[in-house]
Tab-separated table of C-alpha atoms in Angstrom:
chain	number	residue	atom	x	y	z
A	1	UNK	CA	-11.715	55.313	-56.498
A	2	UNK	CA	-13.858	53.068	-54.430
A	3	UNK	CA	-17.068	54.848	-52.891
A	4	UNK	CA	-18.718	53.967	-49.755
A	5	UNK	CA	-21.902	55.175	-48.518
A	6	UNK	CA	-22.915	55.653	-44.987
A	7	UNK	CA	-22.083	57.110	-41.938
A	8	UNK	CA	-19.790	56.592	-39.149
A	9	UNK	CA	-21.356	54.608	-36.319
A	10	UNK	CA	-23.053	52.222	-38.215
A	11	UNK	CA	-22.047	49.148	-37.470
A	12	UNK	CA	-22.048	47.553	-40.723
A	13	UNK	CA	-20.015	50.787	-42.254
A	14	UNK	CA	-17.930	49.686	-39.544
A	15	UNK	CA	-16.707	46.586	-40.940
A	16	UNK	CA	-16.243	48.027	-44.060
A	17	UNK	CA	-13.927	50.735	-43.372
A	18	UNK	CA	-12.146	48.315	-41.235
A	19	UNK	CA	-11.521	46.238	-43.958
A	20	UNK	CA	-10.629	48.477	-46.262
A	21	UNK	CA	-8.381	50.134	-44.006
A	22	UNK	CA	-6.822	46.701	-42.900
A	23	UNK	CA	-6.266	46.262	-47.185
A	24	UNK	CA	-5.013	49.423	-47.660
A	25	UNK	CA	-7.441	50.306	-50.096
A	26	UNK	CA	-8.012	54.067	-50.761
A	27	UNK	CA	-11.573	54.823	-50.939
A	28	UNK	CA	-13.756	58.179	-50.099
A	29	UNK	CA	-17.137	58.141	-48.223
A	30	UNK	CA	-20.037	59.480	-49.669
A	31	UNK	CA	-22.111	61.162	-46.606
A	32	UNK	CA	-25.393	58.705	-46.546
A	33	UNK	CA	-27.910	58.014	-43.348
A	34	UNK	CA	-30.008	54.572	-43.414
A	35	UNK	CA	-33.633	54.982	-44.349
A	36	UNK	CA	-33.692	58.590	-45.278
A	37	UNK	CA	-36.354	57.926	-48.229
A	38	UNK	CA	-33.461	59.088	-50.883
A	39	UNK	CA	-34.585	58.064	-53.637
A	40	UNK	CA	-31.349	58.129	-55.833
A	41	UNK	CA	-30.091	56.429	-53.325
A	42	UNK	CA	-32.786	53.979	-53.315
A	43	UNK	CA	-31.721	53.390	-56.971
A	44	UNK	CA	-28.667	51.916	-55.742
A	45	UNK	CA	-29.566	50.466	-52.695
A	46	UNK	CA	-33.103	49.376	-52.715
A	47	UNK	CA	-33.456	48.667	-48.981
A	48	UNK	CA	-31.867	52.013	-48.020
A	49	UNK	CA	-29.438	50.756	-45.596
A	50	UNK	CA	-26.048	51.565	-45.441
A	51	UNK	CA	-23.432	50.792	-46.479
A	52	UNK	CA	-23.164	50.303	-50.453
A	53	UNK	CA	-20.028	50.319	-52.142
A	54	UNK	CA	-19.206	51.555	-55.463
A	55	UNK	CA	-16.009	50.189	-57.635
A	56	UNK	CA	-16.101	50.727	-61.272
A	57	UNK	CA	-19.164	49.245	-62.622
A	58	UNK	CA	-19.927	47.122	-59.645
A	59	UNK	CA	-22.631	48.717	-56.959
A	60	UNK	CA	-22.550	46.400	-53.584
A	61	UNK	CA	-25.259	46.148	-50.905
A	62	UNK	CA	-24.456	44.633	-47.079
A	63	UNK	CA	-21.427	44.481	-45.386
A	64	UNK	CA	-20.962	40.961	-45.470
A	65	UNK	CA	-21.345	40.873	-48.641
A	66	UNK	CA	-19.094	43.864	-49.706
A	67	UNK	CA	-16.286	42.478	-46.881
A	68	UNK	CA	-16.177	39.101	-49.173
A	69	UNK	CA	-15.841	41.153	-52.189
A	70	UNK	CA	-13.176	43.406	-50.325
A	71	UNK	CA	-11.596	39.671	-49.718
A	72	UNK	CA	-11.240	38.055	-52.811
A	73	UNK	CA	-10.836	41.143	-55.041
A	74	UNK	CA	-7.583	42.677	-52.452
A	75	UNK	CA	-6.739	39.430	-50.958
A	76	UNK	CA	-3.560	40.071	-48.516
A	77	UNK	CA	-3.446	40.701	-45.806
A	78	UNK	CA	-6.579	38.250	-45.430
A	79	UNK	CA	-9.734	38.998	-43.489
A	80	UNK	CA	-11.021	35.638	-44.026
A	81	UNK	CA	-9.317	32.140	-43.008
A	82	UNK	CA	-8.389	30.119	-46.035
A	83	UNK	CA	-8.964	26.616	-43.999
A	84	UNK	CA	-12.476	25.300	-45.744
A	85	UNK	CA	-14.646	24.637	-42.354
A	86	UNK	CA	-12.765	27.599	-40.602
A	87	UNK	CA	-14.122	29.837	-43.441
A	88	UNK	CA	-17.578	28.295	-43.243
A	89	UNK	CA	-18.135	29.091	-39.493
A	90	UNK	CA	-16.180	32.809	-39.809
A	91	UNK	CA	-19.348	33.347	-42.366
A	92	UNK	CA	-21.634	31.936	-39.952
A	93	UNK	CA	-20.348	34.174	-37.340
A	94	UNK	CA	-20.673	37.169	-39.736
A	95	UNK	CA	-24.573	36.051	-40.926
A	96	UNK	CA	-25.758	35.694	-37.119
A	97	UNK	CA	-23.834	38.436	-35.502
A	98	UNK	CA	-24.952	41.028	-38.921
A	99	UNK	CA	-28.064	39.460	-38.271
A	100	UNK	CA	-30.309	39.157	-35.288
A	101	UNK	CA	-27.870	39.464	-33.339
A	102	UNK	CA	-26.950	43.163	-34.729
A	103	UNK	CA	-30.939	43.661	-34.973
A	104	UNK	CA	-31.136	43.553	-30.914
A	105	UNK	CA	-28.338	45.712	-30.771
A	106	UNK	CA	-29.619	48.022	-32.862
A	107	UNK	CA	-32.949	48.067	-31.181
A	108	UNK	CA	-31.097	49.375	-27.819
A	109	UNK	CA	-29.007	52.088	-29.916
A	110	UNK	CA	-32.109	53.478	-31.106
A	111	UNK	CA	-34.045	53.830	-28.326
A	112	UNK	CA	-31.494	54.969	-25.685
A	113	UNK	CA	-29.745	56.778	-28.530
A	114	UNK	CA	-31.289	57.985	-31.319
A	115	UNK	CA	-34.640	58.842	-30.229
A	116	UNK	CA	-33.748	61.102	-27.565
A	117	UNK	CA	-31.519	62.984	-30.082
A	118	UNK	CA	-33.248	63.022	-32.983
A	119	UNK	CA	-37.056	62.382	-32.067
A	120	UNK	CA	-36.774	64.401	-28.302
A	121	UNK	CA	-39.033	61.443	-27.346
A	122	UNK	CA	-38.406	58.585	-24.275
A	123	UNK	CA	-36.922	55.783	-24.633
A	124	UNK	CA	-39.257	52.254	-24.669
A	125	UNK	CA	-37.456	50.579	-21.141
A	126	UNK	CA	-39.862	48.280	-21.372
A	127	UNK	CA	-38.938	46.870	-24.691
A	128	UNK	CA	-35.264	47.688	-23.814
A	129	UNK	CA	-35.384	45.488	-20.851
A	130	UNK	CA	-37.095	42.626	-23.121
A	131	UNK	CA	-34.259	42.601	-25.392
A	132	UNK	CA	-31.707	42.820	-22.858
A	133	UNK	CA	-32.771	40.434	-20.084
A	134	UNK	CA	-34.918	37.752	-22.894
A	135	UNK	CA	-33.646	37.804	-26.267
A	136	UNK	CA	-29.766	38.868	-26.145
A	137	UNK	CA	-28.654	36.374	-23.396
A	138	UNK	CA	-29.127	32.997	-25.582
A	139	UNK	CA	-27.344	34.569	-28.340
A	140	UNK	CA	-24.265	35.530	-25.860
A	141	UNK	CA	-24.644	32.385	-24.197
A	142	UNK	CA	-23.842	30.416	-27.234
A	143	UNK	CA	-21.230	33.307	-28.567
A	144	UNK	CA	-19.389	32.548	-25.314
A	145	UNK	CA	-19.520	28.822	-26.296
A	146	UNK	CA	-17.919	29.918	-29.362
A	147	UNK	CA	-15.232	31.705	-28.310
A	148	UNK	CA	-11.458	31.202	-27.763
A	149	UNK	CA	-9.998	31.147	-24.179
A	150	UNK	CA	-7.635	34.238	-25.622
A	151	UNK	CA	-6.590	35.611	-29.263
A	152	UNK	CA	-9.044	36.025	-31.812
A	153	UNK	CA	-11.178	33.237	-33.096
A	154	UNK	CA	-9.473	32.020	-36.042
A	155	UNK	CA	-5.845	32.825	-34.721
A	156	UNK	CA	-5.089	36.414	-36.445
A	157	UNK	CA	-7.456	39.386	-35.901
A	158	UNK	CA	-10.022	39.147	-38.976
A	159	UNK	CA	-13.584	40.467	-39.804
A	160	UNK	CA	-15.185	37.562	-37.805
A	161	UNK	CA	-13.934	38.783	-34.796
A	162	UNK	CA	-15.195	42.553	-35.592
A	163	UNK	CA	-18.341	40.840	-36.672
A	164	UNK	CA	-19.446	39.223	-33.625
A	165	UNK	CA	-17.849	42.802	-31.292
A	166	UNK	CA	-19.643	45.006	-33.755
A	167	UNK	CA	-23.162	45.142	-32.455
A	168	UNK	CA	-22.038	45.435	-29.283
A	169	UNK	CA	-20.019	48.529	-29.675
A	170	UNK	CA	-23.154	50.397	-30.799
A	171	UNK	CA	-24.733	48.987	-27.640
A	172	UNK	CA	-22.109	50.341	-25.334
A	173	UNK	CA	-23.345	53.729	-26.958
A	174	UNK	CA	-26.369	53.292	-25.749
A	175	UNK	CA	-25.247	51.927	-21.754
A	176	UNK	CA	-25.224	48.564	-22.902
A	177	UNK	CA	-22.522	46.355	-21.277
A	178	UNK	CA	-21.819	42.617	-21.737
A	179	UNK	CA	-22.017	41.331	-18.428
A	180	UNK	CA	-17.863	39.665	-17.983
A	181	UNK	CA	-19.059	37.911	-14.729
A	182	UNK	CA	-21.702	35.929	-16.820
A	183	UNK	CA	-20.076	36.158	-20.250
A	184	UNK	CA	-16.371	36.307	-19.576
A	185	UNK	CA	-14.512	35.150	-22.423
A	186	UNK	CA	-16.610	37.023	-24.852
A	187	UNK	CA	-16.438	40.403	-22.672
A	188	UNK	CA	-12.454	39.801	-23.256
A	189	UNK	CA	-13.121	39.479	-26.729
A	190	UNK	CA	-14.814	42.546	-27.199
A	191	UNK	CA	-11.848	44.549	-24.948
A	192	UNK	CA	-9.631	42.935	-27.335
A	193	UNK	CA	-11.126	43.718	-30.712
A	194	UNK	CA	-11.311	47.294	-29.862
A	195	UNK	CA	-7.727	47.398	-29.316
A	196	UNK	CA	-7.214	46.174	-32.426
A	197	UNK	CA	-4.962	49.321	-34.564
A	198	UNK	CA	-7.878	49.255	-37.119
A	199	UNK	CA	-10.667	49.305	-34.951
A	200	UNK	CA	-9.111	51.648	-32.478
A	201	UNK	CA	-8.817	54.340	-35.538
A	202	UNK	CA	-12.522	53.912	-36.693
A	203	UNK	CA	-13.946	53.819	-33.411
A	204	UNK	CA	-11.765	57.415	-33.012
A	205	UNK	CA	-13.588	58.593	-35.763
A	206	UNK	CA	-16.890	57.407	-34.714
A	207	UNK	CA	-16.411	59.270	-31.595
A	208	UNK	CA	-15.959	62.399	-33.429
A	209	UNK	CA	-18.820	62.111	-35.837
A	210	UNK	CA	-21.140	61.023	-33.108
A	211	UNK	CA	-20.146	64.019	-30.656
A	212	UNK	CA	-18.500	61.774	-28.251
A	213	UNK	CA	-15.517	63.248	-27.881
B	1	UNK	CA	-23.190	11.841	-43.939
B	2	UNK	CA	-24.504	15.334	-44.738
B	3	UNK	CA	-28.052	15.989	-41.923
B	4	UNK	CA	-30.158	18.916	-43.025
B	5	UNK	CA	-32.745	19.766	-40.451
B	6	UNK	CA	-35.625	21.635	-41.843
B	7	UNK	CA	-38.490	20.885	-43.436
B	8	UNK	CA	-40.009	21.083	-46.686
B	9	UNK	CA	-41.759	24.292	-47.696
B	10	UNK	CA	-39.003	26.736	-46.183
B	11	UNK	CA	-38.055	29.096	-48.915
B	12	UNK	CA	-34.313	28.257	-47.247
B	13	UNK	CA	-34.335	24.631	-46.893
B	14	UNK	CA	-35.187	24.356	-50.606
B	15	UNK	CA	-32.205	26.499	-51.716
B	16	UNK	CA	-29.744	23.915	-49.571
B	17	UNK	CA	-31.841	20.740	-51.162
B	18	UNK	CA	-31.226	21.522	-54.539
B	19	UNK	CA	-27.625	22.762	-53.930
B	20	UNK	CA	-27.193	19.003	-52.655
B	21	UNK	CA	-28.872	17.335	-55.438
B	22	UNK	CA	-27.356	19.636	-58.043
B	23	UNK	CA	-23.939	18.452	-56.585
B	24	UNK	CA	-25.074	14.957	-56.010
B	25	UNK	CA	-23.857	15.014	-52.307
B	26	UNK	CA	-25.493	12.329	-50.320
B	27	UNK	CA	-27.844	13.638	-47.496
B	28	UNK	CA	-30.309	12.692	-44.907
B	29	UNK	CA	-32.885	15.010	-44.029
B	30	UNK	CA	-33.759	15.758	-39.819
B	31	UNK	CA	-37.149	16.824	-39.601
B	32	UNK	CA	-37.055	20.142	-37.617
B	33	UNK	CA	-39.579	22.902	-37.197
B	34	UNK	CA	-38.451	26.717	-37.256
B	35	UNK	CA	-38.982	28.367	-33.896
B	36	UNK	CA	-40.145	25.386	-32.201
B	37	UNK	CA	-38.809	26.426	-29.170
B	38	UNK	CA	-37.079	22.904	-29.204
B	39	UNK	CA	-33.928	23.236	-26.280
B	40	UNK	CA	-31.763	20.631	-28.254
B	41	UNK	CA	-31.981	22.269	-31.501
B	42	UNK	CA	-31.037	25.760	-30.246
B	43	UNK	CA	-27.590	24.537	-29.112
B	44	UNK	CA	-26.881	23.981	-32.503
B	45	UNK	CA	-28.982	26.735	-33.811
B	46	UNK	CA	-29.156	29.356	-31.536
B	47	UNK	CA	-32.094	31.251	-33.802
B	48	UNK	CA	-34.120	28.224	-34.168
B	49	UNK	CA	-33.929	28.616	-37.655
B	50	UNK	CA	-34.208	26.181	-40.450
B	51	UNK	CA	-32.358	24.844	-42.462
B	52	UNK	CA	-28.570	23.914	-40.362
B	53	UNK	CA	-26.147	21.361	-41.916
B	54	UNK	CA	-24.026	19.041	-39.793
B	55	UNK	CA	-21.046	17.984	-41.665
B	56	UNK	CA	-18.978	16.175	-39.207
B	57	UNK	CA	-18.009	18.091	-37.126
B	58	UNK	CA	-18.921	21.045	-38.918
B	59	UNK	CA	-22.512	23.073	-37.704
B	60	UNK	CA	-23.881	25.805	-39.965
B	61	UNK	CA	-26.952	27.461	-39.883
B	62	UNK	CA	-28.188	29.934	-42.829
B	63	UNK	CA	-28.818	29.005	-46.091
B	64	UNK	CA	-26.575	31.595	-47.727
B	65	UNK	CA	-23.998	30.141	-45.806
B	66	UNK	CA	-24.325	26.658	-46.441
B	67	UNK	CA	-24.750	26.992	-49.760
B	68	UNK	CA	-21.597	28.928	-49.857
B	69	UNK	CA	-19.910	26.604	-47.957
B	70	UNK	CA	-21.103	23.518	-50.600
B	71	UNK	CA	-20.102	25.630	-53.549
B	72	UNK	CA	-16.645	25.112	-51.568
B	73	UNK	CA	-16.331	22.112	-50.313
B	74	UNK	CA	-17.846	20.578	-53.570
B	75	UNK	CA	-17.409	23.119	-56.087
B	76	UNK	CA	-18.039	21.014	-59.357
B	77	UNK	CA	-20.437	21.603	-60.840
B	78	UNK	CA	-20.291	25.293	-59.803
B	79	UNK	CA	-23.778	27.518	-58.125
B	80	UNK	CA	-22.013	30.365	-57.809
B	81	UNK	CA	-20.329	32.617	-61.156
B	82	UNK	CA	-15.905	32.146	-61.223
B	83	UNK	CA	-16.031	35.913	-62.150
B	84	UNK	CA	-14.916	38.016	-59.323
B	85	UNK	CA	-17.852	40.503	-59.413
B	86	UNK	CA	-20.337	38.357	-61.086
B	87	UNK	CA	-19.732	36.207	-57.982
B	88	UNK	CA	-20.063	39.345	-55.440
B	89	UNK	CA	-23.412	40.383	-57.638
B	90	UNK	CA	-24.672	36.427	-56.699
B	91	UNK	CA	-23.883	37.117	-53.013
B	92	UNK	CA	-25.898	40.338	-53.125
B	93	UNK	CA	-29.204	39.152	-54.916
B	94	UNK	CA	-28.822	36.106	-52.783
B	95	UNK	CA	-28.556	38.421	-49.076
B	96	UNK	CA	-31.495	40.713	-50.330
B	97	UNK	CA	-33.747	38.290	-51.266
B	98	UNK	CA	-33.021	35.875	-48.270
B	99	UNK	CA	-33.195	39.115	-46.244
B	100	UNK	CA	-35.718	42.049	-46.472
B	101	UNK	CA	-37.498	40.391	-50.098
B	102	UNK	CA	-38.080	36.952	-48.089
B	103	UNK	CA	-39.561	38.532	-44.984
B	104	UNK	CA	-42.093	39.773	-46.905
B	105	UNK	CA	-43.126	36.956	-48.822
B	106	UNK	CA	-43.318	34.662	-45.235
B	107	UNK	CA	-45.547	36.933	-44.002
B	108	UNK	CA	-47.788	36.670	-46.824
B	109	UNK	CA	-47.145	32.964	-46.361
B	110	UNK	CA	-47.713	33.205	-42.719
B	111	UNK	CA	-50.443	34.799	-42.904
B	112	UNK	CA	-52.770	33.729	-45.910
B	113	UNK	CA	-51.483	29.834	-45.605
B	114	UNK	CA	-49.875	29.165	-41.912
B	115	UNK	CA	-52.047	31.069	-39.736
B	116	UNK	CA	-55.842	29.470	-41.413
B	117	UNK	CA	-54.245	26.188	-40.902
B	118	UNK	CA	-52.188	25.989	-37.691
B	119	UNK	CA	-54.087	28.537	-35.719
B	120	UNK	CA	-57.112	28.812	-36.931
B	121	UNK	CA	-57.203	32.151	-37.352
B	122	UNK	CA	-58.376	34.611	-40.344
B	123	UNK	CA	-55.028	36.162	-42.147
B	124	UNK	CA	-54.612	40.062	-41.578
B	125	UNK	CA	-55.357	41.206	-45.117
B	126	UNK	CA	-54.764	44.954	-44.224
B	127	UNK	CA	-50.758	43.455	-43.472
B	128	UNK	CA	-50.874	41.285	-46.660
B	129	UNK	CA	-51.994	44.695	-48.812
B	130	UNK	CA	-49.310	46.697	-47.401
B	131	UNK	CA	-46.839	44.219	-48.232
B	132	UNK	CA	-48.381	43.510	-51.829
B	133	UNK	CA	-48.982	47.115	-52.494
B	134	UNK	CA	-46.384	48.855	-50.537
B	135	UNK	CA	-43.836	47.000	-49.707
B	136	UNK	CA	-43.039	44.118	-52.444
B	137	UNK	CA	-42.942	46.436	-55.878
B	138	UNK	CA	-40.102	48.744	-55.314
B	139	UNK	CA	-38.123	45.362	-54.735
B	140	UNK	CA	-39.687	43.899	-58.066
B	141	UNK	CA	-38.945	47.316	-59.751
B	142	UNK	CA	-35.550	46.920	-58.535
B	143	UNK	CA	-35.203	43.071	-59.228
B	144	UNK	CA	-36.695	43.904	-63.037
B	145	UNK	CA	-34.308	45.770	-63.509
B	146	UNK	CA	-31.565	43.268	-62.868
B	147	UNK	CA	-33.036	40.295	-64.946
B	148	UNK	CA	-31.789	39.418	-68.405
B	149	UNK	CA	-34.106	39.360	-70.893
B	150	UNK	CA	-33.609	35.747	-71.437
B	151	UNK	CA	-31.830	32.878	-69.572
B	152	UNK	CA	-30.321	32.824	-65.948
B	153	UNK	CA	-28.783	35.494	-64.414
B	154	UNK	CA	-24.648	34.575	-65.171
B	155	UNK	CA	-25.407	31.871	-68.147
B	156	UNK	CA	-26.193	28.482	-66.625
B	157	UNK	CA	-28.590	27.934	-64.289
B	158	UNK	CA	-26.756	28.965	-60.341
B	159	UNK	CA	-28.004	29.553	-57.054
B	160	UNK	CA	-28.289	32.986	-57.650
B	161	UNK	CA	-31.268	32.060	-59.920
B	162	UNK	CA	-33.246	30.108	-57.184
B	163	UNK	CA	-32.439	32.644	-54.724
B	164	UNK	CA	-34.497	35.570	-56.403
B	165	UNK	CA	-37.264	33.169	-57.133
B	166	UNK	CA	-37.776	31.185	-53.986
B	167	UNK	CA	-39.267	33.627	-51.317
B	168	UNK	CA	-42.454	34.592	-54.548
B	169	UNK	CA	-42.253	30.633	-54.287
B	170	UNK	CA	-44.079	31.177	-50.945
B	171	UNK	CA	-45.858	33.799	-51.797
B	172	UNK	CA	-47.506	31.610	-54.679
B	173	UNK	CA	-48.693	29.114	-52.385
B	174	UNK	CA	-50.106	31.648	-50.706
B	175	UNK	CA	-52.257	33.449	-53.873
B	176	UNK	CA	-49.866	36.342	-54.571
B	177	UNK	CA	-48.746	36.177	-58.188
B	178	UNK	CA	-45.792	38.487	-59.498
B	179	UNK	CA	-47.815	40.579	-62.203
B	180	UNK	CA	-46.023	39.869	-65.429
B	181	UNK	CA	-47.816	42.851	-66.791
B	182	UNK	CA	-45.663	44.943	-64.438
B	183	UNK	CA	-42.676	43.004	-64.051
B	184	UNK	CA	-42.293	40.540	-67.201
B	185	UNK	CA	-38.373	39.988	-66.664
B	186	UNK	CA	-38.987	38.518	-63.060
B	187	UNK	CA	-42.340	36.619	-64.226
B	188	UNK	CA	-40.650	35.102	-66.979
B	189	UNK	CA	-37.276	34.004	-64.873
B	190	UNK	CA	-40.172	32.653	-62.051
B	191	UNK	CA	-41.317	30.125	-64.737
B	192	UNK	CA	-38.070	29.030	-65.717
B	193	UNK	CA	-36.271	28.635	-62.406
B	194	UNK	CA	-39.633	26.251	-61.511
B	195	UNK	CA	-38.499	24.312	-64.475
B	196	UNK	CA	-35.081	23.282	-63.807
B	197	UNK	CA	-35.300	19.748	-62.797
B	198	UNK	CA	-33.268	20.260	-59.596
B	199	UNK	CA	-36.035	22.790	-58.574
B	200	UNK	CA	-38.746	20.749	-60.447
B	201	UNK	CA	-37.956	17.855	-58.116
B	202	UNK	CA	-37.734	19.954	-54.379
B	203	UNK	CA	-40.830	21.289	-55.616
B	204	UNK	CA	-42.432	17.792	-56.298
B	205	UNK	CA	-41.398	16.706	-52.704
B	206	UNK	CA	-42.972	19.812	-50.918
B	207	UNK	CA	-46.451	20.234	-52.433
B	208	UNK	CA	-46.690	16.696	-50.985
B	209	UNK	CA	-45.213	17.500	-47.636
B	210	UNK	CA	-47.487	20.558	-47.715
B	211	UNK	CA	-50.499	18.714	-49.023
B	212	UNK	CA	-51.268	20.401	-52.230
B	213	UNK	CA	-50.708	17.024	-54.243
């Protein structure tokens, strides 16, 4: 059966259990933090980040990478659009938004999150603040150029749309909120992604794991 | 016709160049600086970034993404392996090394070639140690152990090939050479991927652009 390490709240183990859910591919998770210095883990994942999947033989790093796999090895119901240019930009999303844009959000979730609870230290405002009033309002500025009036952005719900919501979810967890009066369409977006049946049940789970409810 | 912005030297730039020339696509190329802070080029690449590829009305940025969506558009003759996992395997050596492995070798780059010449500044060999003696071996150790002992890494010559090798590319021009005492798998595939003629050729092109012929 298909393994997947991580931990719930991640949001690149996110994706993946989305995806796998949204296949209806059975699969177990193997308990695994990002960065903990494991060093069989390290053996196979070299960067330490989560999540890796494990089918068979085959030993996956990065989400975006293991959601493509996901894609062509379990192909319905699709993730991915099949129309070439469509594809091309759903990737682009993916790469920006599992990117940078993830790296920002990431930044916030540790410091309002994470570091309280695990390091009992203060959270950096000041570098908070530079990441929330500098560097995350060009990339929502153009994500709101991207994004459809209503729906999802390639018709159907698929992993693009969790892609570019993703990030943003783990900054919610840490007081983060997309401003709807400057940002409306994508605010709407990110409402509607987490209604999605698949989301909705992860982001349960998350709750749980992460003592939220 | 196909626009590249970018500019010689980039590790990334070169991957999209010789996926063009491999598949004999006509192309122009825009000259464009990464991070230039130039307004223009962020609307159509929000992370200032090089390379992006304008294809009609079609704007990608990323090279993994690009070259993905080449393979696609143009997929004869083929950069990327038919095989359903040998094809997920290509995505993943081609995310780490454009990811985490690539970082590192741009900072070497950055700061041994980049900084001397555009800032006039010494490089910060206590950051350039850390990365040669800390940080780049457990990705050659892992990299080793993924090379074949001869040949490319799914038969034929892909981008899969050019992707491992291009970020030590930079580091080369920069003085650091992969030890092929410690890693003779990865030194050996570094030679041949510089002799393909597709790469030969790029290569040509940017030790001129960079001044080194």
């Amino acid at each position: 059966m298909i393994k997947v390490y991580g931990v719930h709240g991640s949001p690149y183990v996110r994706k993946v259990l989305v995806a796998l859910d949204y296949k209806n591919i059975p699969f177990e998770i193997v308990p695994q933090m990002p960065f903990s210095g494991d060093k069989e883990y390290l053996k196979i994942n070299p960067l330490g980040k989560v999540p890796t999947l494990v089918d068979g033989d085959l030993t996956l790093g990065d989400s975006k990478v293991i959601c493509r796999y996901l894609e062509n090895a379990y192909p319905e119901p699709a993730l991915y659009p099949q129309n070439l240019t469509e594809n091309a930009m759903a990737d682009w999303y993916e790469d920006l938004c599992g990117g940078h844009v993830a790296d920002l959000a990431a930044a916030i979730f540790f410091q309002r999150f994470m570091r309280p609870l695990a390091f009992k230290q203060d959270p950096d405002e000041e570098l908070i603040s530079k990441i929330t009033e500098k560097k995350l309002p060009p990339m929502l500025d153009y994500l709101e150029s991207e994004m459809p009036e209503e729906g999802f952005l390639f018709g159907d719900f698929m992993m693009a749309d969790l892609s570019v919501v993703s990030p943003f979810i783990n900054a919610a967890y840490a007081g983060y909120e997309v401003d709807s009066s400057k940002w409306p369409k994508f605010a709407a977006m990110f409402s509607r992604v987490k209604e999605v049946s698949w989301v909705k049940k992860v982001l349960e789970q998350e709750a749980k794991a992460l003592g939220m409810s």
